[in-house]
Coordinates of C-alpha atoms and ligand atoms in Angstrom, one line a residue:
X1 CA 144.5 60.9 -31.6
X2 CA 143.7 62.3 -27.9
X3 CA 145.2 60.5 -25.3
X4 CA 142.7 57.6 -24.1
X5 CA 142.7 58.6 -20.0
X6 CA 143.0 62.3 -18.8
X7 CA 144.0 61.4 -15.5
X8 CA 143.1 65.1 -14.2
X9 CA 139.2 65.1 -15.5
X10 CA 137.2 65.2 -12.8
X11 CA 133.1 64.9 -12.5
X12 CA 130.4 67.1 -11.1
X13 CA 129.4 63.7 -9.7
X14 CA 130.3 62.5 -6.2
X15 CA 133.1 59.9 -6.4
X16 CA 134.8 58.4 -3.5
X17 CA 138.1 58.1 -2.7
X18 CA 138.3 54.0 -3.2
X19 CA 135.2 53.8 -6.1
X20 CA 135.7 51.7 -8.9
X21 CA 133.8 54.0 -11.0
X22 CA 135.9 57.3 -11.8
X23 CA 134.9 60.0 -14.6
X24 CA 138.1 57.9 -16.2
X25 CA 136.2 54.5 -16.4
X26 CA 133.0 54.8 -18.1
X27 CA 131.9 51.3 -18.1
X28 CA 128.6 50.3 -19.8
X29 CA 125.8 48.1 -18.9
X30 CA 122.2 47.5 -18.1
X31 CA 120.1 48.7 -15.3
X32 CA 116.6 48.0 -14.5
X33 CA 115.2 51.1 -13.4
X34 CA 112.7 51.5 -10.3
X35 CA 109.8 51.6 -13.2
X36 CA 111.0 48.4 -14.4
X37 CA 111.9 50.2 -17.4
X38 CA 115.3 48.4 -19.0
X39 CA 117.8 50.9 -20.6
X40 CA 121.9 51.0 -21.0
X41 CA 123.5 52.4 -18.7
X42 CA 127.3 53.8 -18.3
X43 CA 128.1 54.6 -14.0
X44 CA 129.9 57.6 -12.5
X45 CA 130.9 57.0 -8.7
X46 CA 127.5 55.9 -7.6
X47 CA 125.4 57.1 -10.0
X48 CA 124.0 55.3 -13.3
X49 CA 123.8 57.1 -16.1
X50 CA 120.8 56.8 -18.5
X51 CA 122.1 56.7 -21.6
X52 CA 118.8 56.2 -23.3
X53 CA 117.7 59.6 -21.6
X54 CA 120.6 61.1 -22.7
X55 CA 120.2 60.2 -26.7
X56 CA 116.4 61.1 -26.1
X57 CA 117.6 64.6 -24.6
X58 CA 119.9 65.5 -27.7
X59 CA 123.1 65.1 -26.5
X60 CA 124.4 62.3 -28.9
X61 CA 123.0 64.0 -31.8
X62 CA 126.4 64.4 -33.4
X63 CA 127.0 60.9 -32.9
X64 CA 124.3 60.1 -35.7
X65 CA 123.2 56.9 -33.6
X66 CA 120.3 54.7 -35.0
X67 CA 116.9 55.5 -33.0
X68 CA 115.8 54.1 -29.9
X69 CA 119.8 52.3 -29.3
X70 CA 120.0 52.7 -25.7
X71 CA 116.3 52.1 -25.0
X72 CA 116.9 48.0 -24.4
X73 CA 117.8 45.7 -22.7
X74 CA 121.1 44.3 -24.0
X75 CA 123.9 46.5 -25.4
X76 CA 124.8 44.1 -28.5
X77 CA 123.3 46.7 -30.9
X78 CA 125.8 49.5 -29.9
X79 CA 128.6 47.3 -29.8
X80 CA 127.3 46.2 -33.4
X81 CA 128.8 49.9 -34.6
X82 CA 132.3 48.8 -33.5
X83 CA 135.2 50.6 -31.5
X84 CA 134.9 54.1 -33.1
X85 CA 131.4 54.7 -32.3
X86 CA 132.5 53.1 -28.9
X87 CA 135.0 55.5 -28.3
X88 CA 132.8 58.4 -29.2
X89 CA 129.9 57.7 -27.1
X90 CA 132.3 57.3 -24.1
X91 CA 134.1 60.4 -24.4
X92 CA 130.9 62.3 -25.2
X93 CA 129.7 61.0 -21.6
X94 CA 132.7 62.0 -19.6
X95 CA 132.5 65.2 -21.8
X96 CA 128.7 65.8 -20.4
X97 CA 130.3 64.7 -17.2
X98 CA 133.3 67.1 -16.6
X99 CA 132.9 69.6 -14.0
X100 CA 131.9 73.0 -16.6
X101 CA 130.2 71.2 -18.8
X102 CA 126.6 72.2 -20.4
X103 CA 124.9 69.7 -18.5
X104 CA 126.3 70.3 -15.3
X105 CA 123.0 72.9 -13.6
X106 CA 120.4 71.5 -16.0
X107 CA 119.0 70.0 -12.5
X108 CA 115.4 68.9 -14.2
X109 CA 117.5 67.2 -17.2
X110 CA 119.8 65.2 -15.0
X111 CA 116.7 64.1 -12.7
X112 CA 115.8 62.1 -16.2
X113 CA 119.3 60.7 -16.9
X114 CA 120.4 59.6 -13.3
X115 CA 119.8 57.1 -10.8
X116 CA 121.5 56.3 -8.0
X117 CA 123.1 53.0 -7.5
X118 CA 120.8 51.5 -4.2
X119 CA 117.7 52.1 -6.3
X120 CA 118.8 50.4 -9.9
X121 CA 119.5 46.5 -10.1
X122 CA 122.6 46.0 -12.6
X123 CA 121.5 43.5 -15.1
X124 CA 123.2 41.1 -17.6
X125 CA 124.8 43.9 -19.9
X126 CA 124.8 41.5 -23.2
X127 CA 122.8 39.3 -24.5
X128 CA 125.5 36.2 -24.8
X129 CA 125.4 34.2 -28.0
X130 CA 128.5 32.3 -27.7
X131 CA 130.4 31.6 -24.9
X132 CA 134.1 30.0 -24.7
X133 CA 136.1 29.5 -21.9
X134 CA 140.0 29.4 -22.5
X135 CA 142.5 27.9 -20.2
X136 CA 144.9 30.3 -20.4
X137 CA 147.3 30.6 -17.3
X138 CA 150.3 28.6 -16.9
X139 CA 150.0 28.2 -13.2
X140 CA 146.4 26.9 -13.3
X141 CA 146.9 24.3 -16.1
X142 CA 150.3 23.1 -13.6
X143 CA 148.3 23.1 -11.1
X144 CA 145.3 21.1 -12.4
X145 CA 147.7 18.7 -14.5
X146 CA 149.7 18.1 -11.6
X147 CA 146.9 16.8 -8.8
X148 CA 144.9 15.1 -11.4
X149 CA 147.5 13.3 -14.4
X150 CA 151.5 13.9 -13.4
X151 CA 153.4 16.4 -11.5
X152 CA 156.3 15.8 -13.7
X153 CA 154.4 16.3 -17.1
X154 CA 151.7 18.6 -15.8
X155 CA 150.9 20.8 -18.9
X156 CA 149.5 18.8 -21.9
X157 CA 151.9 18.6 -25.0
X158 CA 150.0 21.0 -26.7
X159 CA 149.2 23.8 -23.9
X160 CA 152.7 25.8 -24.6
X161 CA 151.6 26.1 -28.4
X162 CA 148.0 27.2 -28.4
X163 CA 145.5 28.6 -26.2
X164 CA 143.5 25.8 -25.3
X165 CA 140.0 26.2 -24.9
X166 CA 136.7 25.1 -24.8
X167 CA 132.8 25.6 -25.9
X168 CA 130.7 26.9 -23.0
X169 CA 126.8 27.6 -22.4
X170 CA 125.6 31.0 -22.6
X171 CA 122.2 29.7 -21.0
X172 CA 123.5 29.7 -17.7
X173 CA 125.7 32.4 -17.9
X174 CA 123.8 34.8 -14.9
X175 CA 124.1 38.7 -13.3
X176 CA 126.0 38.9 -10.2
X177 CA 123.2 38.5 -7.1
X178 CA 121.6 35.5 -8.7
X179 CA 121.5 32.7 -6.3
X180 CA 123.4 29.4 -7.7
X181 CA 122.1 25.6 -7.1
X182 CA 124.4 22.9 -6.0
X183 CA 123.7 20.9 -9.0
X184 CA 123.3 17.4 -9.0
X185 CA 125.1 14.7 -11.0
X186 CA 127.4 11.7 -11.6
X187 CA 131.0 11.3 -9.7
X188 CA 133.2 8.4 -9.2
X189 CA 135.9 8.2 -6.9
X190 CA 138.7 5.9 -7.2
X191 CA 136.9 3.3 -4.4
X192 CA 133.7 3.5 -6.3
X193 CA 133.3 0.8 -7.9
X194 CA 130.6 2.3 -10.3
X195 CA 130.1 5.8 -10.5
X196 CA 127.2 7.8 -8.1
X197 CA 124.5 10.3 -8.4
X198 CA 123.4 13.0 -6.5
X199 CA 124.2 16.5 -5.5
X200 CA 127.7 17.2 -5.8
X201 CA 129.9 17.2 -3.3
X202 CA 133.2 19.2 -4.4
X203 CA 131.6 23.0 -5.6
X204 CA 134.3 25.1 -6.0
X205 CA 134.3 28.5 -8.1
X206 CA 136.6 29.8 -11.0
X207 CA 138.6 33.5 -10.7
X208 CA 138.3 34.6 -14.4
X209 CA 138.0 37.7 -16.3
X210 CA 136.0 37.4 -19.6
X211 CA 136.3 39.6 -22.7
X212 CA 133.1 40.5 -24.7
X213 CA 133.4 40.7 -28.4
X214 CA 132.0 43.2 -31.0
X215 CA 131.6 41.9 -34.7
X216 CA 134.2 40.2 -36.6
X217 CA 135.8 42.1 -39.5
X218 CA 133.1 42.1 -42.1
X219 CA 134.3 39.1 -45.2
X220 CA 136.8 37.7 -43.5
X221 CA 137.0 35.5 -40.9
X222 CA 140.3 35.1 -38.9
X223 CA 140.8 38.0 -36.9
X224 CA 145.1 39.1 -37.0
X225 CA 146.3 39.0 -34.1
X226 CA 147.3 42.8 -34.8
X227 CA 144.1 44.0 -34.8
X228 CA 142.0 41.7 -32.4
X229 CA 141.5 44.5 -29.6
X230 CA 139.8 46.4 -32.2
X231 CA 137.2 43.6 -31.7
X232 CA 136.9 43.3 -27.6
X233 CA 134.5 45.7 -26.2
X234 CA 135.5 44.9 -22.6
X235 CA 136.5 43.0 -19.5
X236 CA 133.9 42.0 -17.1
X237 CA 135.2 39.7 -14.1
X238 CA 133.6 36.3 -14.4
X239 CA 133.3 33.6 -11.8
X240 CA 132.9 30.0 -13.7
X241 CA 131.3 27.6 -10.7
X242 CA 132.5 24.2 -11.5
X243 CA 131.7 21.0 -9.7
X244 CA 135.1 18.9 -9.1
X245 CA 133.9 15.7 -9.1
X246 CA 131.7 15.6 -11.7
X247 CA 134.2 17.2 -14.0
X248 CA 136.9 14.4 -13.0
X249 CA 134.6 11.6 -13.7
X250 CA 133.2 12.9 -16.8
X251 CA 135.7 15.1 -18.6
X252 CA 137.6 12.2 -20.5
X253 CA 138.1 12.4 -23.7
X254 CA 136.2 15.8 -24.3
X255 CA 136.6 18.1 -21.6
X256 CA 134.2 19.7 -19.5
X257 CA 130.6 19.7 -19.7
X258 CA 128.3 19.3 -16.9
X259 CA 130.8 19.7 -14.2
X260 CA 130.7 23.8 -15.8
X261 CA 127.2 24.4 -17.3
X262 CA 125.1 24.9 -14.5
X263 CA 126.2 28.4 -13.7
X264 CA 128.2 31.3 -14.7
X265 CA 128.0 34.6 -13.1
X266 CA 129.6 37.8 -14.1
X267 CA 129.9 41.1 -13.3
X268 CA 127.5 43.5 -14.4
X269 CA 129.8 46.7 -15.5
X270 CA 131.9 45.8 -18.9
X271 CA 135.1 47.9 -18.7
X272 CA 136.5 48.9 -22.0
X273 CA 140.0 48.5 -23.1
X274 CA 140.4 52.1 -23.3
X275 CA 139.4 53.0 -19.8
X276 CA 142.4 49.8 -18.7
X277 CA 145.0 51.6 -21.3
X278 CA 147.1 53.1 -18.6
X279 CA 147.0 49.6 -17.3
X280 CA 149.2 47.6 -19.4
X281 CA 151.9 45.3 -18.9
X282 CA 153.9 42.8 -20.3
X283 CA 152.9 39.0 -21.0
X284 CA 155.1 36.2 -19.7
X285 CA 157.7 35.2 -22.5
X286 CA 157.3 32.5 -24.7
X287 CA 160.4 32.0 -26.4
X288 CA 160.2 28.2 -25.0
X289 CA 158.8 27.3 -27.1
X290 CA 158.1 30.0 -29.5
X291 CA 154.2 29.9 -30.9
X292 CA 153.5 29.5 -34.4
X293 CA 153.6 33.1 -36.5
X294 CA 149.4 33.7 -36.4
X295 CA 150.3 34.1 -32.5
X296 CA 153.5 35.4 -32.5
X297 CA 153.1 38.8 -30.3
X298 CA 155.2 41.3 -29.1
X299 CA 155.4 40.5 -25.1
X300 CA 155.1 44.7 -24.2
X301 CA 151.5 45.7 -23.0
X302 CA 150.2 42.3 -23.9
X303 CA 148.6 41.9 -20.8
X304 CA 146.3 44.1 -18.5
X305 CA 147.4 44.7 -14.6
X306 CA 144.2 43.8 -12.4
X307 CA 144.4 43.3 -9.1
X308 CA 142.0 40.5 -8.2
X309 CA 140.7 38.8 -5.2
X310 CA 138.0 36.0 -3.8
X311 CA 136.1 36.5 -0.8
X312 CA 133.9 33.7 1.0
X313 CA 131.1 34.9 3.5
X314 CA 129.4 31.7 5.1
X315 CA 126.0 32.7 5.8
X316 CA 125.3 35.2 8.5
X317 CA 128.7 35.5 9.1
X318 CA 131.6 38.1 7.6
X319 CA 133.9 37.4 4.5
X320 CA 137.2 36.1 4.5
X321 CA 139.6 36.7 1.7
X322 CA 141.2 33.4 0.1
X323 CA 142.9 34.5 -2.9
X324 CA 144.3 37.3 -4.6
X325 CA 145.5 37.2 -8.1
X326 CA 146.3 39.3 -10.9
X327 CA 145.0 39.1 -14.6
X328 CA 148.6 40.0 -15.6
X329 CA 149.8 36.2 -15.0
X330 CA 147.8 34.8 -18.2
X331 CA 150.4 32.8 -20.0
X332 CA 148.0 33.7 -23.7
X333 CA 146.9 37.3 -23.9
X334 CA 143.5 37.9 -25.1
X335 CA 144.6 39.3 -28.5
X336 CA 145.8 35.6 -29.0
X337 CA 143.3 33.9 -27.7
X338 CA 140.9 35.9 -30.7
X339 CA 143.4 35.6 -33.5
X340 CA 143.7 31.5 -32.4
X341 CA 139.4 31.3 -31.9
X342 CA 138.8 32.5 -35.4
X343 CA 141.8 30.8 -37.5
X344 CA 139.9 28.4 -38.9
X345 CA 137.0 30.7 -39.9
X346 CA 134.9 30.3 -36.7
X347 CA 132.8 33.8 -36.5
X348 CA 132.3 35.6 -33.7
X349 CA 129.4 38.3 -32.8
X350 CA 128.8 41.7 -30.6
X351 CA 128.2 40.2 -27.2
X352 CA 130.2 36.6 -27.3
X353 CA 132.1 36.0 -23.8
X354 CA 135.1 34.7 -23.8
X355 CA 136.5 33.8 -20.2
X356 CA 140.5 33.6 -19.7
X357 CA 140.1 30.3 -17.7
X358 CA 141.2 30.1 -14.0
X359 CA 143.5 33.0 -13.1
X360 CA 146.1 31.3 -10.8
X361 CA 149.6 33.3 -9.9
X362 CA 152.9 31.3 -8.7
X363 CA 152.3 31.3 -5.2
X364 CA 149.6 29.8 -2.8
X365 CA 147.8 32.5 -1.7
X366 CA 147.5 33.3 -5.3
X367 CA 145.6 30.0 -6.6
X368 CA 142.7 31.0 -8.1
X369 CA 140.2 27.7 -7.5
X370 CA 139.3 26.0 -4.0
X371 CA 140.9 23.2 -5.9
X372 CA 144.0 24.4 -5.9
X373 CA 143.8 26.3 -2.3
X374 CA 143.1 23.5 -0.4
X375 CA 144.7 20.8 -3.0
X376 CA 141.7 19.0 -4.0
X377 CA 140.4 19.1 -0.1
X378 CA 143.6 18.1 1.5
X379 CA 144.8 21.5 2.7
X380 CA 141.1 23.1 3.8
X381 CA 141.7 26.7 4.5
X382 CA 139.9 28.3 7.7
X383 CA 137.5 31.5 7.7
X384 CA 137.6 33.8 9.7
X385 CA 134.1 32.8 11.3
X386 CA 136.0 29.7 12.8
X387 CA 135.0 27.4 10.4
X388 CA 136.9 25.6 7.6
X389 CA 136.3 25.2 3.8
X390 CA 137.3 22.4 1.6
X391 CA 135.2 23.6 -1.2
X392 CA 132.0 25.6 -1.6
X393 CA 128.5 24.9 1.0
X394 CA 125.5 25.7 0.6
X395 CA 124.6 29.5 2.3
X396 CA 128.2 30.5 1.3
X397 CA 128.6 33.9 -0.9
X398 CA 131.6 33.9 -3.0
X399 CA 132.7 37.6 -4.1
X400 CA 135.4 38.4 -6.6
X401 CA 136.6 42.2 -7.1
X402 CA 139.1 43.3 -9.7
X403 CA 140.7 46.7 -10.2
X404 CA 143.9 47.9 -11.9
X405 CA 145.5 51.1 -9.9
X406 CA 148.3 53.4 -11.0
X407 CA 149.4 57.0 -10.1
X408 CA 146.5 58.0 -8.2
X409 CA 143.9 56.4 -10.6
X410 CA 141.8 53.6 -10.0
X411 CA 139.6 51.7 -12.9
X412 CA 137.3 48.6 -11.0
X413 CA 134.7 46.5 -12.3
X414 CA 132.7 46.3 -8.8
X415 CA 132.1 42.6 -7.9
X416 CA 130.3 39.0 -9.3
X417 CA 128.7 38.2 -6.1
X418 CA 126.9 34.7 -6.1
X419 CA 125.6 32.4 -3.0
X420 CA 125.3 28.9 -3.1
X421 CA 121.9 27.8 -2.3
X422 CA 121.3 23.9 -1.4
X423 CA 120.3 21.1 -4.2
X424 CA 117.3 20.4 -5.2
X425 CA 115.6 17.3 -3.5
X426 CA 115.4 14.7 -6.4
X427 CA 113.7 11.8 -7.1
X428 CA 114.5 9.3 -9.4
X429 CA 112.5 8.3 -11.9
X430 CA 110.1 5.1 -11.4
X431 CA 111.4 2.4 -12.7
X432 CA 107.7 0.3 -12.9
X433 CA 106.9 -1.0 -16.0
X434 CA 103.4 0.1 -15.0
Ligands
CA501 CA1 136.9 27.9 -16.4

């Protein structure tokens, strides 16, 4: 098999020295094209690529690809045909996309295929039928266990032995851009004497990447750990809003529900595990305890190098960094966290998310929730408009950016970008028998 990155390929295509978006990434998505037109895209530099243009053209007639694949609006149906067909469409584009190559001076052909960036909106690239959200790094779940049960039993009995997760809401799962509303709901401090309603008071956001699945293995359901990348299309970087005090009232015994269904954003470029190959690094060791053998893995390239960061912009006013991170520090790799989803026969379909849960490293600076950052409020951290931050207000813009860099290359996913816009003004039912 060719090696999956040729670090020395380089595009016709303008690419800047810091872009996410080399000839080595190939990402994939949707764009919404100045005619309104939907299509799947892939993105060189700042250029989208067409890819519906491109199968129309002839040049992924080799491929044998059904009709009409890239012409819509979601790209569940290609990921349907599974990582070979993956891995040939992507190397056919960089192919096209090498400096030499046959499409290089057709100037009226490109015109159809490419679009540049400012005039394109980036859409949701999947359409999401399941959505789980895992809970997978160590120093989150310390974190968490520690301000909220007992610093000296932080992590649950059962966190060390299996990736503990939960069911989300694909409804609310949104593009990066879309605007996000302080919900409303119940909370109940420990001077309440019954619990309160009304907008929430404590919205923080979540630093997660997500994977997006293709199919599971056709008549058979648990997915080996062994060959679970086969079945993750991508990373996109996902920020899962949560509201702190609804979740502490509510989440007893069975976890989190409204506190995390009113919105998840996510970036809009899914980055495949190929294009992160040269990326690789090893998972923290879990000889202490050891996990049972369906999630026994080797520790060596387990995990993915990403450097990631949170930005918070108050409105009108510039962005101040308050956490960087790295995907690397997940305690359960993602080839785990599949093998453990679909033990017990649970299937899984092209274009489920599957978030890695709060992505927290071992030192403040690193935490990866307002939550943590400012320890449930007590420690609020200042911005660099003057101000100081506690957890998320209304007008704020919350930013993540990942990208994993290594001898001169850089792969990025771009951003999830997502303000905060104020609650809706409620009223409460009548209560008239009339
Ligand atoms: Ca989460």
């Amino acid at each position: 098999m060719q090696p999956l990155t040729d670090f020395t390929a380089q595009s016709f295509l303008p690419v800047s020295e810091h872009s996410d978006f080399p000839i080595q990434n190939i990402p994939f998505g949707v764009i919404e094209r100045p005619d309104e037109l939907f299509v799947c895209a892939s993105r060189i530099g700042d250029t989208a690529i067409d890819l519906n243009a491109i199968q129309q053209l002839g040049y992924f007639d080799a491929l044998e690809l059904p009709e009409g694949l890239f012409g819509q609006e979601a790209l569940n149906e290609f990921i349907s045909l599974g990582q070979p067909v993956w891995r040939a469409v992507r190397s056919r584009i960089a192919e096209l996309y090498t400096v030499g190559s046959e499409l290089e001076f057709r100037t009226s052909q490109r015109e159809e295929i490419e679009w540049p960036i400012a005039d394109i909106d980036a859409v949701l690239p999947v359409l999401v039928g399941d959505y789980t959200d895992f809970y997978a790094s160590r120093e989150h779940a310390t974190n968490v266990g520690s301000m909220f049960r007992d610093p000296a039993n932080a992590l649950l009995p059962n966190w060390l032995h299996l990736p503990v997760g939960y069911h989300g809401r694909s409804s609310t799962i949104l593009e990066s851009g879309m605007p996000v509303r302080r919900p409303h709901g119940q909370r109940k401090g420990p001077q309440d004497p019954t619990p309160v309603f009304g907008p929430s008071i404590k919205v923080d956001f979540e630093l997660e990447m997500a994977f997006i699945t293709g199919d599971g293995p056709v008549g058979e359901t648990p997915i080996p750990i062994e060959i679970a990348e086969e079945h993750i299309f991508g990373l996109v970087l996902l920020n899962d809003w949560s509201a702190r005090d609804i979740q502490q009232w509510e989440y007893v015994p069975l976890g989190p529900f409204l506190a995390k269904n009113f919105a998840t954003s996510i970036s809009p470029w899914i980055v495949t595990l190929d294009a992160l190959a040269p990326f690789r690094t090893d998972r923290p060791s879990q000889e202490d305890p050891m996990p049972l053998p369906y999630l026994q893995q080797e520790p060596a390239g387990a995990n993915v190098d990403v450097h990631l960061e949170v930005a918070i912009a108050p409105q009108g006013h510039a962005e101040t960094v308050v956490c960087r991170s790295n995907f690397k520090y997940m305690y359960w790799s993602m080839a785990q966290q599949l093998a453990h989803h679909t033990i017990n026969g649970c299937l899984i379909n092209s274009g489920d998310c599957m978030g890695s849960g709060t992505i927290s490293g071992p030192e403040k600076g690193s935490f990866g929730s307002m939550l943590e950052i400012t320890w449930n409020g007590q420690e609020p951290v200042s911005l660099a408009d003057g101000s100081t931050r506690s957890f998320i207000e209304d007008g704020d813009t919350v930013t993540m950016r990942g990208y994993s860099e290594k001898n001169g290359l850089r792969i990025g996913f771009g951003e999830v970008s997502a303000t905060l816009i104020p609650a809706l003004s409620w009223k409460a039912p009548s209560t008239s028998k009339n």
